[in-house]
Amino acid sequence: MFPPDLEKFNAMAVIDIVAVAYIIYRFTMFIKGTRAVQLLKGLTLLIITSYLGEALNLTTLSWLLKQAWTALFVALPVVFQPELRRTLEQLGRGKLFQAPLSTLAEEDLDQLINEIVRASGVLVKNKIGALMVLERQTGVNDVIETGTPIDGKVSAEFLINIFIPNTPLHDGACVIRGDRVAAAGCYLPLTEEPGLAKELGTRHRAGIGITEQSDAISIIVSEETGTLSIATDGKLTRFLDEKSLRLRLEELLQAKTSVTRSFWQWRGNGS
């Protein structure tokens, strides 16, 4: 047995370590796929360079880096104002430390995939243009805020109705969060990839663009050709059918959620 003071210290140390590890984990998940990742890489390089400058007594380099740090701390709040605002908003709403959106139960995930595939099949057969975005670990609240909030349960019929031509929401993207349609008529960032095929229009460029800035999945149906495509990590896979779309979604969603689901199940059992 440890002395009482040592036992208390050990217990508090464990709580302290777990709390810090959890905060770091949630922060990492929050910034993953955003511009903040590139910022952290740059800051890490500056820290290493500053340390080397001090260790090697490089006076001029150390002075320049000190000036750079001063300018950086002034510029950061301006450059990353949208990210900072969104973080504070989520913290105020109690959403920053919620379980990830990809912790759907296996049967719910299967149902979600079924509804999306079924809707995609109908949209393809009728050559109805569509753009569906499936949010994963990286939040896309900035995209959701550009559209019309819905918060409706995902179903094939619901998705088809959203993209019926000449309806108010058919031109924008539909964002799916968990097993619910968070918003429709949303605007997405366009990819600037110069090597895309010329026949790919704005819908495809938007579908690719959101996957370059987050880990979201985009499902695109061409209005002109009825071609079914999926985009992830900035890469577009075209000419899918319902079977290949289902297999791809199962691969992407189940692989992405397995580790996360295990973490949150462990957390729930331990509480």
PDB file of C-alpha atoms in Angstrom:
ATOM      1  CA  MET A   1       0.000   0.000   0.000  1.00  0.00           C
ATOM      2  CA  PHE A   2       1.130   3.522  -0.773  1.00  0.00           C
ATOM      3  CA  PRO A   3       1.124   6.208   1.908  1.00  0.00           C
ATOM      4  CA  PRO A   4      -2.125   8.263   1.852  1.00  0.00           C
ATOM      5  CA  ASP A   5      -0.432  11.347   0.398  1.00  0.00           C
ATOM      6  CA  LEU A   6       1.215   9.312  -2.353  1.00  0.00           C
ATOM      7  CA  GLU A   7      -2.079   7.565  -3.202  1.00  0.00           C
ATOM      8  CA  LYS A   8      -3.810  10.937  -3.460  1.00  0.00           C
ATOM      9  CA  PHE A   9      -1.022  12.262  -5.635  1.00  0.00           C
ATOM     10  CA  ASN A  10      -1.184   9.256  -7.948  1.00  0.00           C
ATOM     11  CA  ALA A  11      -4.962   9.494  -8.330  1.00  0.00           C
ATOM     12  CA  MET A  12      -4.830  13.207  -9.090  1.00  0.00           C
ATOM     13  CA  ALA A  13      -1.944  12.701 -11.498  1.00  0.00           C
ATOM     14  CA  VAL A  14      -3.921  10.087 -13.428  1.00  0.00           C
ATOM     15  CA  ILE A  15      -6.962  12.374 -13.610  1.00  0.00           C
ATOM     16  CA  ASP A  16      -4.738  15.228 -14.734  1.00  0.00           C
ATOM     17  CA  ILE A  17      -3.106  13.149 -17.478  1.00  0.00           C
ATOM     18  CA  VAL A  18      -6.422  11.747 -18.720  1.00  0.00           C
ATOM     19  CA  ALA A  19      -8.000  15.215 -18.817  1.00  0.00           C
ATOM     20  CA  VAL A  20      -5.100  16.708 -20.760  1.00  0.00           C
ATOM     21  CA  ALA A  21      -4.994  13.735 -23.156  1.00  0.00           C
ATOM     22  CA  TYR A  22      -8.736  14.023 -23.788  1.00  0.00           C
ATOM     23  CA  ILE A  23      -8.524  17.760 -24.477  1.00  0.00           C
ATOM     24  CA  ILE A  24      -5.628  17.220 -26.879  1.00  0.00           C
ATOM     25  CA  TYR A  25      -7.567  14.431 -28.617  1.00  0.00           C
ATOM     26  CA  ARG A  26     -10.699  16.555 -29.057  1.00  0.00           C
ATOM     27  CA  PHE A  27      -8.637  19.538 -30.213  1.00  0.00           C
ATOM     28  CA  THR A  28      -6.852  17.357 -32.764  1.00  0.00           C
ATOM     29  CA  MET A  29     -10.149  15.991 -34.081  1.00  0.00           C
ATOM     30  CA  PHE A  30     -11.573  19.502 -34.251  1.00  0.00           C
ATOM     31  CA  ILE A  31      -8.754  20.997 -36.332  1.00  0.00           C
ATOM     32  CA  LYS A  32      -8.153  17.936 -38.496  1.00  0.00           C
ATOM     33  CA  GLY A  33      -8.619  18.818 -42.139  1.00  0.00           C
ATOM     34  CA  THR A  34      -8.678  22.572 -41.470  1.00  0.00           C
ATOM     35  CA  ARG A  35      -6.174  25.353 -42.075  1.00  0.00           C
ATOM     36  CA  ALA A  36      -5.158  25.106 -38.427  1.00  0.00           C
ATOM     37  CA  VAL A  37      -3.237  21.906 -39.208  1.00  0.00           C
ATOM     38  CA  GLN A  38      -0.936  23.806 -41.550  1.00  0.00           C
ATOM     39  CA  LEU A  39      -0.582  26.498 -38.894  1.00  0.00           C
ATOM     40  CA  LEU A  40       0.564  23.955 -36.318  1.00  0.00           C
ATOM     41  CA  LYS A  41       3.123  22.582 -38.758  1.00  0.00           C
ATOM     42  CA  GLY A  42       4.497  26.073 -39.291  1.00  0.00           C
ATOM     43  CA  LEU A  43       4.571  26.796 -35.557  1.00  0.00           C
ATOM     44  CA  THR A  44       6.383  23.525 -34.904  1.00  0.00           C
ATOM     45  CA  LEU A  45       9.024  24.435 -37.474  1.00  0.00           C
ATOM     46  CA  LEU A  46       9.456  27.883 -35.914  1.00  0.00           C
ATOM     47  CA  ILE A  47       9.818  26.405 -32.426  1.00  0.00           C
ATOM     48  CA  ILE A  48      12.469  23.939 -33.586  1.00  0.00           C
ATOM     49  CA  THR A  49      14.349  26.649 -35.475  1.00  0.00           C
ATOM     50  CA  SER A  50      14.185  29.005 -32.479  1.00  0.00           C
ATOM     51  CA  TYR A  51      15.532  26.300 -30.190  1.00  0.00           C
ATOM     52  CA  LEU A  52      18.405  25.541 -32.557  1.00  0.00           C
ATOM     53  CA  GLY A  53      19.190  29.241 -32.900  1.00  0.00           C
ATOM     54  CA  GLU A  54      19.449  29.623 -29.123  1.00  0.00           C
ATOM     55  CA  ALA A  55      21.392  26.381 -28.675  1.00  0.00           C
ATOM     56  CA  LEU A  56      23.923  27.249 -31.384  1.00  0.00           C
ATOM     57  CA  ASN A  57      24.119  30.890 -30.290  1.00  0.00           C
ATOM     58  CA  LEU A  58      23.037  32.205 -33.700  1.00  0.00           C
ATOM     59  CA  THR A  59      22.382  35.783 -32.626  1.00  0.00           C
ATOM     60  CA  THR A  60      21.012  37.194 -35.873  1.00  0.00           C
ATOM     61  CA  LEU A  61      18.722  34.235 -36.523  1.00  0.00           C
ATOM     62  CA  SER A  62      17.427  34.336 -32.947  1.00  0.00           C
ATOM     63  CA  TRP A  63      16.677  38.052 -33.251  1.00  0.00           C
ATOM     64  CA  LEU A  64      14.800  37.564 -36.529  1.00  0.00           C
ATOM     65  CA  LEU A  65      12.743  34.736 -35.078  1.00  0.00           C
ATOM     66  CA  LYS A  66      11.811  36.819 -32.036  1.00  0.00           C
ATOM     67  CA  GLN A  67      10.493  39.527 -34.356  1.00  0.00           C
ATOM     68  CA  ALA A  68       8.626  36.880 -36.332  1.00  0.00           C
ATOM     69  CA  TRP A  69       6.966  35.555 -33.165  1.00  0.00           C
ATOM     70  CA  THR A  70       5.772  39.052 -32.276  1.00  0.00           C
ATOM     71  CA  ALA A  71       4.272  39.618 -35.723  1.00  0.00           C
ATOM     72  CA  LEU A  72       2.783  36.122 -35.735  1.00  0.00           C
ATOM     73  CA  PHE A  73       0.882  36.565 -32.485  1.00  0.00           C
ATOM     74  CA  VAL A  74      -0.579  39.816 -33.793  1.00  0.00           C
ATOM     75  CA  ALA A  75      -1.589  38.301 -37.154  1.00  0.00           C
ATOM     76  CA  LEU A  76      -2.990  34.954 -35.984  1.00  0.00           C
ATOM     77  CA  PRO A  77      -6.265  36.233 -34.479  1.00  0.00           C
ATOM     78  CA  VAL A  78      -6.955  38.112 -37.718  1.00  0.00           C
ATOM     79  CA  VAL A  79      -6.075  35.313 -40.133  1.00  0.00           C
ATOM     80  CA  PHE A  80      -7.917  32.620 -38.180  1.00  0.00           C
ATOM     81  CA  GLN A  81     -10.856  34.704 -37.003  1.00  0.00           C
ATOM     82  CA  PRO A  82     -13.475  32.339 -38.547  1.00  0.00           C
ATOM     83  CA  GLU A  83     -11.967  29.275 -36.860  1.00  0.00           C
ATOM     84  CA  LEU A  84     -11.661  31.047 -33.507  1.00  0.00           C
ATOM     85  CA  ARG A  85     -15.240  32.303 -33.697  1.00  0.00           C
ATOM     86  CA  ARG A  86     -16.544  28.837 -34.560  1.00  0.00           C
ATOM     87  CA  THR A  87     -14.576  27.260 -31.701  1.00  0.00           C
ATOM     88  CA  LEU A  88     -15.956  29.723 -29.158  1.00  0.00           C
ATOM     89  CA  GLU A  89     -19.489  29.236 -30.491  1.00  0.00           C
ATOM     90  CA  GLN A  90     -19.246  25.461 -30.163  1.00  0.00           C
ATOM     91  CA  LEU A  91     -17.761  25.792 -26.696  1.00  0.00           C
ATOM     92  CA  GLY A  92     -20.617  28.071 -25.668  1.00  0.00           C
ATOM     93  CA  ARG A  93     -23.194  25.626 -27.026  1.00  0.00           C
ATOM     94  CA  GLY A  94     -21.479  22.694 -25.338  1.00  0.00           C
ATOM     95  CA  LYS A  95     -20.731  21.046 -28.676  1.00  0.00           C
ATOM     96  CA  LEU A  96     -16.954  21.115 -28.697  1.00  0.00           C
ATOM     97  CA  PHE A  97     -16.635  18.041 -26.481  1.00  0.00           C
ATOM     98  CA  GLN A  98     -19.543  16.029 -27.792  1.00  0.00           C
ATOM     99  CA  ALA A  99     -19.025  12.538 -29.110  1.00  0.00           C
ATOM    100  CA  PRO A 100     -17.924  12.525 -32.744  1.00  0.00           C
ATOM    101  CA  LEU A 101     -20.691  12.501 -35.303  1.00  0.00           C
ATOM    102  CA  SER A 102     -19.504   9.179 -36.684  1.00  0.00           C
ATOM    103  CA  THR A 103     -20.463   7.156 -33.597  1.00  0.00           C
ATOM    104  CA  LEU A 104     -23.664   5.792 -35.101  1.00  0.00           C
ATOM    105  CA  ALA A 105     -24.596   2.273 -34.104  1.00  0.00           C
ATOM    106  CA  GLU A 106     -23.802  -0.294 -36.770  1.00  0.00           C
ATOM    107  CA  GLU A 107     -27.438  -0.874 -37.693  1.00  0.00           C
ATOM    108  CA  ASP A 108     -28.050   2.888 -37.959  1.00  0.00           C
ATOM    109  CA  LEU A 109     -24.997   3.255 -40.176  1.00  0.00           C
ATOM    110  CA  ASP A 110     -26.218   0.447 -42.436  1.00  0.00           C
ATOM    111  CA  GLN A 111     -29.624   2.106 -42.665  1.00  0.00           C
ATOM    112  CA  LEU A 112     -28.023   5.443 -43.528  1.00  0.00           C
ATOM    113  CA  ILE A 113     -25.996   3.864 -46.331  1.00  0.00           C
ATOM    114  CA  ASN A 114     -29.083   2.067 -47.655  1.00  0.00           C
ATOM    115  CA  GLU A 115     -31.091   5.290 -47.852  1.00  0.00           C
ATOM    116  CA  ILE A 116     -28.280   7.221 -49.548  1.00  0.00           C
ATOM    117  CA  VAL A 117     -27.666   4.464 -52.099  1.00  0.00           C
ATOM    118  CA  ARG A 118     -31.380   4.104 -52.830  1.00  0.00           C
ATOM    119  CA  ALA A 119     -31.766   7.850 -53.322  1.00  0.00           C
ATOM    120  CA  SER A 120     -28.675   7.981 -55.527  1.00  0.00           C
ATOM    121  CA  GLY A 121     -30.071   5.234 -57.752  1.00  0.00           C
ATOM    122  CA  VAL A 122     -33.297   7.162 -58.371  1.00  0.00           C
ATOM    123  CA  LEU A 123     -31.434  10.424 -58.975  1.00  0.00           C
ATOM    124  CA  VAL A 124     -29.119   8.740 -61.490  1.00  0.00           C
ATOM    125  CA  LYS A 125     -31.956   7.074 -63.415  1.00  0.00           C
ATOM    126  CA  ASN A 126     -33.788  10.385 -63.741  1.00  0.00           C
ATOM    127  CA  LYS A 127     -30.644  12.459 -64.353  1.00  0.00           C
ATOM    128  CA  ILE A 128     -31.402  14.732 -61.418  1.00  0.00           C
ATOM    129  CA  GLY A 129     -28.338  16.687 -60.350  1.00  0.00           C
ATOM    130  CA  ALA A 130     -27.418  16.213 -56.702  1.00  0.00           C
ATOM    131  CA  LEU A 131     -24.616  16.905 -54.262  1.00  0.00           C
ATOM    132  CA  MET A 132     -24.644  15.220 -50.853  1.00  0.00           C
ATOM    133  CA  VAL A 133     -21.959  15.835 -48.236  1.00  0.00           C
ATOM    134  CA  LEU A 134     -21.458  13.369 -45.390  1.00  0.00           C
ATOM    135  CA  GLU A 135     -19.768  15.002 -42.421  1.00  0.00           C
ATOM    136  CA  ARG A 136     -17.276  12.859 -40.536  1.00  0.00           C
ATOM    137  CA  GLN A 137     -14.723  13.918 -37.908  1.00  0.00           C
ATOM    138  CA  THR A 138     -14.045  17.423 -39.196  1.00  0.00           C
ATOM    139  CA  GLY A 139     -17.002  19.695 -38.545  1.00  0.00           C
ATOM    140  CA  VAL A 140     -18.450  21.612 -41.503  1.00  0.00           C
ATOM    141  CA  ASN A 141     -20.543  24.108 -39.568  1.00  0.00           C
ATOM    142  CA  ASP A 142     -19.266  26.934 -41.753  1.00  0.00           C
ATOM    143  CA  VAL A 143     -20.837  25.170 -44.752  1.00  0.00           C
ATOM    144  CA  ILE A 144     -24.066  24.339 -42.920  1.00  0.00           C
ATOM    145  CA  GLU A 145     -24.485  27.998 -41.982  1.00  0.00           C
ATOM    146  CA  THR A 146     -24.635  28.956 -45.679  1.00  0.00           C
ATOM    147  CA  GLY A 147     -27.719  26.812 -46.285  1.00  0.00           C
ATOM    148  CA  THR A 148     -31.208  26.286 -44.904  1.00  0.00           C
ATOM    149  CA  PRO A 149     -31.314  24.372 -41.584  1.00  0.00           C
ATOM    150  CA  ILE A 150     -33.419  21.216 -41.763  1.00  0.00           C
ATOM    151  CA  ASP A 151     -32.478  18.651 -39.081  1.00  0.00           C
ATOM    152  CA  GLY A 152     -34.574  15.885 -40.626  1.00  0.00           C
ATOM    153  CA  LYS A 153     -34.104  12.126 -40.522  1.00  0.00           C
ATOM    154  CA  VAL A 154     -32.329  10.820 -43.618  1.00  0.00           C
ATOM    155  CA  SER A 155     -34.512   8.824 -45.996  1.00  0.00           C
ATOM    156  CA  ALA A 156     -34.293   8.148 -49.713  1.00  0.00           C
ATOM    157  CA  GLU A 157     -37.553   9.968 -50.377  1.00  0.00           C
ATOM    158  CA  PHE A 158     -36.424  12.990 -48.383  1.00  0.00           C
ATOM    159  CA  LEU A 159     -33.120  13.235 -50.256  1.00  0.00           C
ATOM    160  CA  ILE A 160     -34.813  12.857 -53.642  1.00  0.00           C
ATOM    161  CA  ASN A 161     -37.308  15.624 -52.855  1.00  0.00           C
ATOM    162  CA  ILE A 162     -34.509  18.011 -51.901  1.00  0.00           C
ATOM    163  CA  PHE A 163     -32.970  17.772 -55.375  1.00  0.00           C
ATOM    164  CA  ILE A 164     -36.134  17.847 -57.487  1.00  0.00           C
ATOM    165  CA  PRO A 165     -35.517  20.546 -60.147  1.00  0.00           C
ATOM    166  CA  ASN A 166     -36.986  24.015 -59.644  1.00  0.00           C
ATOM    167  CA  THR A 167     -37.371  23.549 -55.892  1.00  0.00           C
ATOM    168  CA  PRO A 168     -35.753  26.130 -53.576  1.00  0.00           C
ATOM    169  CA  LEU A 169     -32.938  23.867 -52.331  1.00  0.00           C
ATOM    170  CA  HIS A 170     -32.018  21.762 -55.356  1.00  0.00           C
ATOM    171  CA  ASP A 171     -29.069  23.879 -56.524  1.00  0.00           C
ATOM    172  CA  GLY A 172     -26.946  23.699 -53.387  1.00  0.00           C
ATOM    173  CA  ALA A 173     -25.407  20.876 -51.406  1.00  0.00           C
ATOM    174  CA  CYS A 174     -27.183  18.766 -48.823  1.00  0.00           C
ATOM    175  CA  VAL A 175     -25.139  18.166 -45.656  1.00  0.00           C
ATOM    176  CA  ILE A 176     -25.733  14.943 -43.728  1.00  0.00           C
ATOM    177  CA  ARG A 177     -24.622  14.888 -40.104  1.00  0.00           C
ATOM    178  CA  GLY A 178     -24.952  11.527 -38.438  1.00  0.00           C
ATOM    179  CA  ASP A 179     -28.256  10.094 -39.658  1.00  0.00           C
ATOM    180  CA  ARG A 180     -29.910  13.486 -40.152  1.00  0.00           C
ATOM    181  CA  VAL A 181     -29.968  16.087 -42.897  1.00  0.00           C
ATOM    182  CA  ALA A 182     -28.459  19.108 -41.172  1.00  0.00           C
ATOM    183  CA  ALA A 183     -29.037  21.605 -43.983  1.00  0.00           C
ATOM    184  CA  ALA A 184     -29.654  21.921 -47.714  1.00  0.00           C
ATOM    185  CA  GLY A 185     -28.941  24.552 -50.325  1.00  0.00           C
ATOM    186  CA  CYS A 186     -25.434  24.944 -48.919  1.00  0.00           C
ATOM    187  CA  TYR A 187     -22.508  26.583 -50.701  1.00  0.00           C
ATOM    188  CA  LEU A 188     -19.232  24.666 -50.876  1.00  0.00           C
ATOM    189  CA  PRO A 189     -15.680  25.811 -51.595  1.00  0.00           C
ATOM    190  CA  LEU A 190     -14.582  25.010 -55.141  1.00  0.00           C
ATOM    191  CA  THR A 191     -11.437  23.043 -55.826  1.00  0.00           C
ATOM    192  CA  GLU A 192      -8.667  24.834 -57.679  1.00  0.00           C
ATOM    193  CA  GLU A 193      -7.149  21.615 -58.983  1.00  0.00           C
ATOM    194  CA  PRO A 194      -6.059  22.437 -62.563  1.00  0.00           C
ATOM    195  CA  GLY A 195      -5.951  18.834 -63.768  1.00  0.00           C
ATOM    196  CA  LEU A 196      -9.674  18.084 -63.598  1.00  0.00           C
ATOM    197  CA  ALA A 197     -11.508  16.942 -66.710  1.00  0.00           C
ATOM    198  CA  LYS A 198     -13.029  19.860 -68.591  1.00  0.00           C
ATOM    199  CA  GLU A 199     -16.487  18.296 -68.615  1.00  0.00           C
ATOM    200  CA  LEU A 200     -16.677  18.501 -64.817  1.00  0.00           C
ATOM    201  CA  GLY A 201     -18.758  21.482 -63.795  1.00  0.00           C
ATOM    202  CA  THR A 202     -19.345  23.496 -60.651  1.00  0.00           C
ATOM    203  CA  ARG A 203     -21.169  20.683 -58.840  1.00  0.00           C
ATOM    204  CA  HIS A 204     -18.188  18.339 -59.157  1.00  0.00           C
ATOM    205  CA  ARG A 205     -15.682  21.066 -58.295  1.00  0.00           C
ATOM    206  CA  ALA A 206     -17.664  21.899 -55.175  1.00  0.00           C
ATOM    207  CA  GLY A 207     -17.910  18.239 -54.217  1.00  0.00           C
ATOM    208  CA  ILE A 208     -14.145  17.856 -54.492  1.00  0.00           C
ATOM    209  CA  GLY A 209     -13.439  21.192 -52.811  1.00  0.00           C
ATOM    210  CA  ILE A 210     -15.129  20.330 -49.518  1.00  0.00           C
ATOM    211  CA  THR A 211     -13.148  17.081 -49.305  1.00  0.00           C
ATOM    212  CA  GLU A 212      -9.905  19.018 -49.726  1.00  0.00           C
ATOM    213  CA  GLN A 213     -10.692  21.128 -46.675  1.00  0.00           C
ATOM    214  CA  SER A 214     -12.212  18.411 -44.482  1.00  0.00           C
ATOM    215  CA  ASP A 215     -12.546  14.642 -44.217  1.00  0.00           C
ATOM    216  CA  ALA A 216     -16.127  14.783 -45.501  1.00  0.00           C
ATOM    217  CA  ILE A 217     -17.437  12.508 -48.256  1.00  0.00           C
ATOM    218  CA  SER A 218     -19.196  13.976 -51.289  1.00  0.00           C
ATOM    219  CA  ILE A 219     -21.642  12.096 -53.495  1.00  0.00           C
ATOM    220  CA  ILE A 220     -22.290  13.782 -56.825  1.00  0.00           C
ATOM    221  CA  VAL A 221     -24.890  13.018 -59.490  1.00  0.00           C
ATOM    222  CA  SER A 222     -24.391  14.739 -62.833  1.00  0.00           C
ATOM    223  CA  GLU A 223     -27.450  16.501 -64.185  1.00  0.00           C
ATOM    224  CA  GLU A 224     -26.192  16.228 -67.773  1.00  0.00           C
ATOM    225  CA  THR A 225     -25.104  12.584 -67.909  1.00  0.00           C
ATOM    226  CA  GLY A 226     -26.539  10.985 -64.782  1.00  0.00           C
ATOM    227  CA  THR A 227     -23.032   9.866 -63.822  1.00  0.00           C
ATOM    228  CA  LEU A 228     -22.615   8.911 -60.163  1.00  0.00           C
ATOM    229  CA  SER A 229     -19.351   9.947 -58.474  1.00  0.00           C
ATOM    230  CA  ILE A 230     -17.861  10.042 -55.000  1.00  0.00           C
ATOM    231  CA  ALA A 231     -15.142  12.362 -53.712  1.00  0.00           C
ATOM    232  CA  THR A 232     -12.920  11.984 -50.669  1.00  0.00           C
ATOM    233  CA  ASP A 233      -9.565  13.480 -49.693  1.00  0.00           C
ATOM    234  CA  GLY A 234      -9.675  15.696 -52.779  1.00  0.00           C
ATOM    235  CA  LYS A 235      -9.949  12.743 -55.174  1.00  0.00           C
ATOM    236  CA  LEU A 236     -12.921  11.984 -57.414  1.00  0.00           C
ATOM    237  CA  THR A 237     -14.067   8.485 -58.373  1.00  0.00           C
ATOM    238  CA  ARG A 238     -16.524   8.489 -61.271  1.00  0.00           C
ATOM    239  CA  PHE A 239     -18.863   6.102 -63.068  1.00  0.00           C
ATOM    240  CA  LEU A 240     -20.133   4.273 -60.002  1.00  0.00           C
ATOM    241  CA  ASP A 241     -23.274   2.184 -59.796  1.00  0.00           C
ATOM    242  CA  GLU A 242     -25.381   1.493 -56.714  1.00  0.00           C
ATOM    243  CA  LYS A 243     -23.366  -1.581 -55.750  1.00  0.00           C
ATOM    244  CA  SER A 244     -19.969   0.109 -56.009  1.00  0.00           C
ATOM    245  CA  LEU A 245     -21.288   3.182 -54.169  1.00  0.00           C
ATOM    246  CA  ARG A 246     -22.518   0.992 -51.326  1.00  0.00           C
ATOM    247  CA  LEU A 247     -19.180  -0.812 -51.064  1.00  0.00           C
ATOM    248  CA  ARG A 248     -17.268   2.472 -51.111  1.00  0.00           C
ATOM    249  CA  LEU A 249     -19.447   4.044 -48.420  1.00  0.00           C
ATOM    250  CA  GLU A 250     -19.156   0.969 -46.226  1.00  0.00           C
ATOM    251  CA  GLU A 251     -15.390   1.057 -46.627  1.00  0.00           C
ATOM    252  CA  LEU A 252     -15.093   4.770 -45.868  1.00  0.00           C
ATOM    253  CA  LEU A 253     -17.632   5.103 -43.072  1.00  0.00           C
ATOM    254  CA  GLN A 254     -17.053   1.855 -41.220  1.00  0.00           C
ATOM    255  CA  ALA A 255     -13.273   2.159 -41.367  1.00  0.00           C
ATOM    256  CA  LYS A 256     -13.489   5.732 -40.117  1.00  0.00           C
ATOM    257  CA  THR A 257     -15.926   4.989 -37.324  1.00  0.00           C
ATOM    258  CA  SER A 258     -14.568   1.730 -35.910  1.00  0.00           C
ATOM    259  CA  VAL A 259     -11.775   3.286 -33.864  1.00  0.00           C
ATOM    260  CA  THR A 260     -13.881   6.264 -32.817  1.00  0.00           C
ATOM    261  CA  ARG A 261     -16.826   4.091 -31.810  1.00  0.00           C
ATOM    262  CA  SER A 262     -14.559   1.866 -29.722  1.00  0.00           C
ATOM    263  CA  PHE A 263     -13.138   4.914 -27.942  1.00  0.00           C
ATOM    264  CA  TRP A 264     -16.547   6.297 -27.040  1.00  0.00           C
ATOM    265  CA  GLN A 265     -17.896   2.903 -26.006  1.00  0.00           C
ATOM    266  CA  TRP A 266     -14.895   2.495 -23.705  1.00  0.00           C
ATOM    267  CA  ARG A 267     -15.463   5.993 -22.364  1.00  0.00           C
ATOM    268  CA  GLY A 268     -19.136   5.227 -21.719  1.00  0.00           C
ATOM    269  CA  ASN A 269     -18.354   1.968 -19.940  1.00  0.00           C
ATOM    270  CA  GLY A 270     -15.759   3.653 -17.803  1.00  0.00           C
ATOM    271  CA  SER A 271     -18.041   6.462 -16.646  1.00  0.00           C
TER     272      SER A 271
END
